[in-house]
Short mmCIF file of N, CA and C in Angstrom, two decimals:
data_model
loop_
_atom_site.label_atom_id
_atom_site.label_comp_id
_atom_site.label_asym_id
_atom_site.label_seq_id
_atom_site.Cartn_x
_atom_site.Cartn_y
_atom_site.Cartn_z
N MET A 17 162.97 -6.98 -112.25
CA MET A 17 164.29 -7.31 -111.74
C MET A 17 164.97 -8.20 -112.78
N ASN A 18 166.17 -7.84 -113.18
CA ASN A 18 166.83 -8.60 -114.22
C ASN A 18 167.61 -9.78 -113.65
N PHE A 19 168.09 -10.60 -114.55
CA PHE A 19 168.76 -11.85 -114.17
C PHE A 19 170.04 -11.60 -113.39
N GLN A 20 170.81 -10.58 -113.76
CA GLN A 20 172.07 -10.29 -113.05
C GLN A 20 171.81 -9.92 -111.59
N LYS A 21 170.77 -9.16 -111.37
CA LYS A 21 170.45 -8.76 -110.01
C LYS A 21 170.02 -9.97 -109.18
N LEU A 22 169.20 -10.82 -109.75
CA LEU A 22 168.77 -12.03 -109.04
C LEU A 22 169.95 -12.96 -108.75
N LEU A 23 170.84 -13.09 -109.71
CA LEU A 23 172.02 -13.92 -109.51
C LEU A 23 172.92 -13.34 -108.43
N PHE A 24 173.06 -12.04 -108.42
CA PHE A 24 173.88 -11.37 -107.41
C PHE A 24 173.28 -11.56 -106.02
N ILE A 25 171.96 -11.47 -105.93
CA ILE A 25 171.30 -11.68 -104.64
C ILE A 25 171.47 -13.13 -104.19
N ALA A 26 171.30 -14.06 -105.13
CA ALA A 26 171.37 -15.48 -104.77
C ALA A 26 172.78 -15.94 -104.44
N LEU A 27 173.79 -15.36 -105.05
CA LEU A 27 175.16 -15.84 -104.85
C LEU A 27 175.98 -15.03 -103.85
N VAL A 28 175.52 -13.84 -103.49
CA VAL A 28 176.32 -13.01 -102.57
C VAL A 28 175.53 -12.62 -101.32
N ILE A 29 174.37 -12.05 -101.51
CA ILE A 29 173.65 -11.48 -100.37
C ILE A 29 173.03 -12.57 -99.49
N LEU A 30 172.30 -13.49 -100.07
CA LEU A 30 171.67 -14.53 -99.27
C LEU A 30 172.68 -15.43 -98.55
N PRO A 31 173.78 -15.84 -99.18
CA PRO A 31 174.78 -16.59 -98.41
C PRO A 31 175.39 -15.79 -97.26
N GLY A 32 175.55 -14.50 -97.44
CA GLY A 32 176.06 -13.66 -96.35
C GLY A 32 175.12 -13.66 -95.17
N PHE A 33 173.83 -13.49 -95.44
CA PHE A 33 172.85 -13.55 -94.35
C PHE A 33 172.78 -14.95 -93.75
N GLY A 34 172.95 -15.96 -94.58
CA GLY A 34 172.94 -17.34 -94.08
C GLY A 34 174.10 -17.62 -93.15
N ILE A 35 175.28 -17.16 -93.52
CA ILE A 35 176.46 -17.33 -92.67
C ILE A 35 176.24 -16.62 -91.33
N SER A 36 175.70 -15.42 -91.39
CA SER A 36 175.44 -14.68 -90.15
C SER A 36 174.41 -15.40 -89.28
N GLY A 37 173.39 -15.90 -89.90
CA GLY A 37 172.35 -16.60 -89.13
C GLY A 37 172.85 -17.87 -88.48
N ILE A 38 173.61 -18.66 -89.22
CA ILE A 38 174.15 -19.90 -88.67
C ILE A 38 175.13 -19.60 -87.54
N SER A 39 175.97 -18.61 -87.73
CA SER A 39 176.93 -18.25 -86.69
C SER A 39 176.22 -17.69 -85.45
N ALA A 40 175.20 -16.89 -85.64
CA ALA A 40 174.45 -16.36 -84.50
C ALA A 40 173.72 -17.47 -83.76
N TYR A 41 173.19 -18.43 -84.51
CA TYR A 41 172.51 -19.57 -83.90
C TYR A 41 173.48 -20.40 -83.07
N SER A 42 174.72 -20.53 -83.53
CA SER A 42 175.74 -21.25 -82.78
C SER A 42 176.30 -20.42 -81.63
N LEU A 43 176.24 -19.12 -81.74
CA LEU A 43 176.79 -18.24 -80.71
C LEU A 43 175.95 -18.24 -79.44
N LEU A 44 174.64 -18.31 -79.57
CA LEU A 44 173.77 -18.18 -78.40
C LEU A 44 174.00 -19.28 -77.36
N PRO A 45 174.04 -20.57 -77.72
CA PRO A 45 174.32 -21.58 -76.68
C PRO A 45 175.74 -21.47 -76.13
N GLU A 46 176.66 -21.06 -76.96
CA GLU A 46 178.04 -20.91 -76.49
C GLU A 46 178.15 -19.74 -75.52
N TRP A 47 177.39 -18.69 -75.75
CA TRP A 47 177.37 -17.55 -74.83
C TRP A 47 176.81 -17.98 -73.47
N LYS A 48 175.77 -18.82 -73.52
CA LYS A 48 175.18 -19.34 -72.28
C LYS A 48 176.20 -20.19 -71.53
N ALA A 49 176.95 -21.02 -72.24
CA ALA A 49 177.98 -21.85 -71.62
C ALA A 49 179.11 -20.99 -71.05
N LEU A 50 179.45 -19.91 -71.74
CA LEU A 50 180.48 -18.99 -71.24
C LEU A 50 180.03 -18.34 -69.94
N THR A 51 178.79 -17.93 -69.87
CA THR A 51 178.27 -17.31 -68.65
C THR A 51 178.31 -18.30 -67.49
N ALA A 52 177.88 -19.54 -67.74
CA ALA A 52 177.92 -20.56 -66.68
C ALA A 52 179.35 -20.87 -66.27
N SER A 53 180.24 -20.95 -67.22
CA SER A 53 181.64 -21.23 -66.93
C SER A 53 182.28 -20.10 -66.13
N TYR A 54 181.93 -18.88 -66.48
CA TYR A 54 182.45 -17.72 -65.74
C TYR A 54 181.94 -17.73 -64.30
N GLN A 55 180.66 -18.03 -64.12
CA GLN A 55 180.09 -18.09 -62.78
C GLN A 55 180.75 -19.20 -61.95
N ASN A 56 181.03 -20.33 -62.59
CA ASN A 56 181.71 -21.43 -61.91
C ASN A 56 183.11 -21.01 -61.48
N TYR A 57 183.83 -20.35 -62.36
CA TYR A 57 185.19 -19.90 -62.03
C TYR A 57 185.16 -18.86 -60.92
N GLU A 58 184.20 -17.95 -60.98
CA GLU A 58 184.11 -16.92 -59.95
C GLU A 58 183.75 -17.52 -58.59
N THR A 59 182.82 -18.46 -58.58
CA THR A 59 182.45 -19.13 -57.33
C THR A 59 183.62 -19.91 -56.76
N LEU A 60 184.32 -20.61 -57.63
CA LEU A 60 185.46 -21.41 -57.19
C LEU A 60 186.60 -20.54 -56.68
N SER A 61 186.79 -19.40 -57.30
CA SER A 61 187.89 -18.53 -56.87
C SER A 61 187.64 -17.88 -55.52
N LYS A 62 186.38 -17.79 -55.11
CA LYS A 62 186.05 -17.21 -53.81
C LYS A 62 186.14 -18.22 -52.67
N LYS A 63 186.24 -19.50 -53.01
CA LYS A 63 186.36 -20.52 -51.97
C LYS A 63 187.79 -20.53 -51.44
N PRO A 64 187.96 -20.52 -50.14
CA PRO A 64 189.33 -20.50 -49.59
C PRO A 64 190.06 -21.83 -49.73
N ASN A 65 189.33 -22.93 -49.89
CA ASN A 65 189.98 -24.23 -49.97
C ASN A 65 190.12 -24.74 -51.41
N ALA A 66 189.94 -23.89 -52.41
CA ALA A 66 190.09 -24.31 -53.80
C ALA A 66 191.57 -24.49 -54.13
N THR A 67 191.86 -25.58 -54.84
CA THR A 67 193.25 -25.85 -55.20
C THR A 67 193.60 -25.13 -56.50
N VAL A 68 194.88 -25.05 -56.75
CA VAL A 68 195.36 -24.41 -57.98
C VAL A 68 194.90 -25.21 -59.19
N GLN A 69 194.87 -26.52 -59.07
CA GLN A 69 194.44 -27.37 -60.19
C GLN A 69 192.97 -27.12 -60.52
N GLN A 70 192.12 -27.00 -59.51
CA GLN A 70 190.71 -26.72 -59.76
C GLN A 70 190.53 -25.36 -60.43
N LEU A 71 191.28 -24.38 -59.97
CA LEU A 71 191.19 -23.05 -60.58
C LEU A 71 191.69 -23.06 -62.02
N ALA A 72 192.76 -23.81 -62.27
CA ALA A 72 193.30 -23.88 -63.64
C ALA A 72 192.32 -24.55 -64.58
N ILE A 73 191.66 -25.60 -64.12
CA ILE A 73 190.67 -26.29 -64.96
C ILE A 73 189.48 -25.38 -65.24
N ALA A 74 189.01 -24.68 -64.21
CA ALA A 74 187.87 -23.77 -64.41
C ALA A 74 188.24 -22.61 -65.34
N GLN A 75 189.46 -22.11 -65.19
CA GLN A 75 189.90 -21.02 -66.06
C GLN A 75 190.05 -21.50 -67.51
N ALA A 76 190.55 -22.71 -67.69
CA ALA A 76 190.68 -23.26 -69.05
C ALA A 76 189.32 -23.45 -69.69
N ALA A 77 188.34 -23.89 -68.91
CA ALA A 77 186.98 -24.04 -69.44
C ALA A 77 186.40 -22.69 -69.86
N GLU A 78 186.63 -21.69 -69.03
CA GLU A 78 186.14 -20.35 -69.37
C GLU A 78 186.82 -19.83 -70.64
N ASN A 79 188.12 -20.01 -70.73
CA ASN A 79 188.84 -19.54 -71.92
C ASN A 79 188.41 -20.27 -73.18
N ARG A 80 188.11 -21.57 -73.04
CA ARG A 80 187.63 -22.34 -74.20
C ARG A 80 186.33 -21.74 -74.73
N HIS A 81 185.40 -21.46 -73.83
CA HIS A 81 184.12 -20.88 -74.26
C HIS A 81 184.30 -19.45 -74.78
N ARG A 82 185.24 -18.73 -74.20
CA ARG A 82 185.50 -17.36 -74.66
C ARG A 82 186.03 -17.37 -76.09
N ILE A 83 186.94 -18.29 -76.39
CA ILE A 83 187.49 -18.40 -77.75
C ILE A 83 186.41 -18.83 -78.73
N ASN A 84 185.55 -19.76 -78.32
CA ASN A 84 184.46 -20.19 -79.20
C ASN A 84 183.48 -19.04 -79.49
N CYS A 85 183.19 -18.24 -78.48
CA CYS A 85 182.31 -17.07 -78.69
C CYS A 85 182.96 -16.08 -79.64
N PHE A 86 184.25 -15.88 -79.50
CA PHE A 86 184.96 -14.99 -80.41
C PHE A 86 184.86 -15.50 -81.85
N ALA A 87 185.06 -16.80 -82.03
CA ALA A 87 185.02 -17.37 -83.38
C ALA A 87 183.62 -17.25 -83.98
N GLU A 88 182.60 -17.54 -83.21
CA GLU A 88 181.24 -17.43 -83.73
C GLU A 88 180.86 -15.97 -84.00
N GLY A 89 181.31 -15.06 -83.15
CA GLY A 89 181.06 -13.64 -83.39
C GLY A 89 181.75 -13.15 -84.65
N THR A 90 182.93 -13.67 -84.90
CA THR A 90 183.64 -13.33 -86.13
C THR A 90 182.87 -13.85 -87.35
N GLY A 91 182.26 -15.02 -87.21
CA GLY A 91 181.43 -15.55 -88.30
C GLY A 91 180.23 -14.67 -88.58
N VAL A 92 179.62 -14.13 -87.53
CA VAL A 92 178.49 -13.20 -87.72
C VAL A 92 178.95 -11.96 -88.48
N LEU A 93 180.07 -11.39 -88.05
CA LEU A 93 180.59 -10.20 -88.72
C LEU A 93 181.00 -10.50 -90.16
N PHE A 94 181.57 -11.67 -90.39
CA PHE A 94 181.98 -12.06 -91.74
C PHE A 94 180.76 -12.16 -92.66
N GLY A 95 179.70 -12.77 -92.18
CA GLY A 95 178.49 -12.89 -92.99
C GLY A 95 177.88 -11.54 -93.31
N TRP A 96 177.83 -10.64 -92.34
CA TRP A 96 177.30 -9.31 -92.59
C TRP A 96 178.19 -8.53 -93.55
N THR A 97 179.50 -8.78 -93.48
CA THR A 97 180.41 -8.11 -94.42
C THR A 97 180.14 -8.57 -95.84
N ILE A 98 179.96 -9.88 -96.03
CA ILE A 98 179.66 -10.40 -97.37
C ILE A 98 178.34 -9.82 -97.87
N ALA A 99 177.33 -9.82 -97.01
CA ALA A 99 176.02 -9.29 -97.43
C ALA A 99 176.10 -7.80 -97.75
N SER A 100 176.85 -7.05 -96.96
CA SER A 100 176.94 -5.61 -97.23
C SER A 100 177.73 -5.32 -98.51
N ILE A 101 178.73 -6.14 -98.80
CA ILE A 101 179.44 -5.99 -100.08
C ILE A 101 178.48 -6.26 -101.23
N GLY A 102 177.63 -7.27 -101.07
CA GLY A 102 176.65 -7.56 -102.11
C GLY A 102 175.64 -6.44 -102.29
N LEU A 103 175.14 -5.91 -101.19
CA LEU A 103 174.20 -4.79 -101.28
C LEU A 103 174.85 -3.56 -101.90
N HIS A 104 176.08 -3.31 -101.52
CA HIS A 104 176.80 -2.18 -102.12
C HIS A 104 176.99 -2.40 -103.62
N GLY A 105 177.27 -3.64 -104.00
CA GLY A 105 177.44 -3.94 -105.41
C GLY A 105 176.18 -3.72 -106.22
N ILE A 106 175.04 -4.04 -105.63
CA ILE A 106 173.78 -3.84 -106.35
C ILE A 106 173.44 -2.36 -106.48
N TYR A 107 173.57 -1.63 -105.39
CA TYR A 107 173.11 -0.24 -105.40
C TYR A 107 174.12 0.76 -105.94
N SER A 108 175.35 0.34 -106.16
CA SER A 108 176.33 1.29 -106.69
C SER A 108 176.49 1.18 -108.20
N ARG A 109 175.88 0.18 -108.81
CA ARG A 109 175.98 0.03 -110.26
C ARG A 109 174.79 0.69 -110.94
N ASP A 110 175.06 1.34 -112.04
CA ASP A 110 174.00 2.03 -112.77
C ASP A 110 173.22 1.09 -113.69
N ASP A 111 173.85 -0.01 -114.13
CA ASP A 111 173.19 -0.89 -115.09
C ASP A 111 172.26 -1.89 -114.42
N PHE A 112 172.22 -1.95 -113.12
CA PHE A 112 171.27 -2.84 -112.43
C PHE A 112 170.01 -2.08 -112.28
#
């Protein structure tokens, strides 16, 4: 394996996998919080004596976790995109 290939792996592919791993690690607890928040909102919405303020707070909490999950999922996709660009760069060149 030549130096260019090792440098390409170290500077493009491994950081891509690292970004994906860190984002996935952050996504799992946030997904758990989203599930709990959704269950709380659903339970609260079925209560006949729930106020509009309680429902709005529960919905805002659910939306907050939903946005965080979206952001972390985007980080996972971004990392895989970087890694796949790196892999494509290695395997599409003839001089490597």
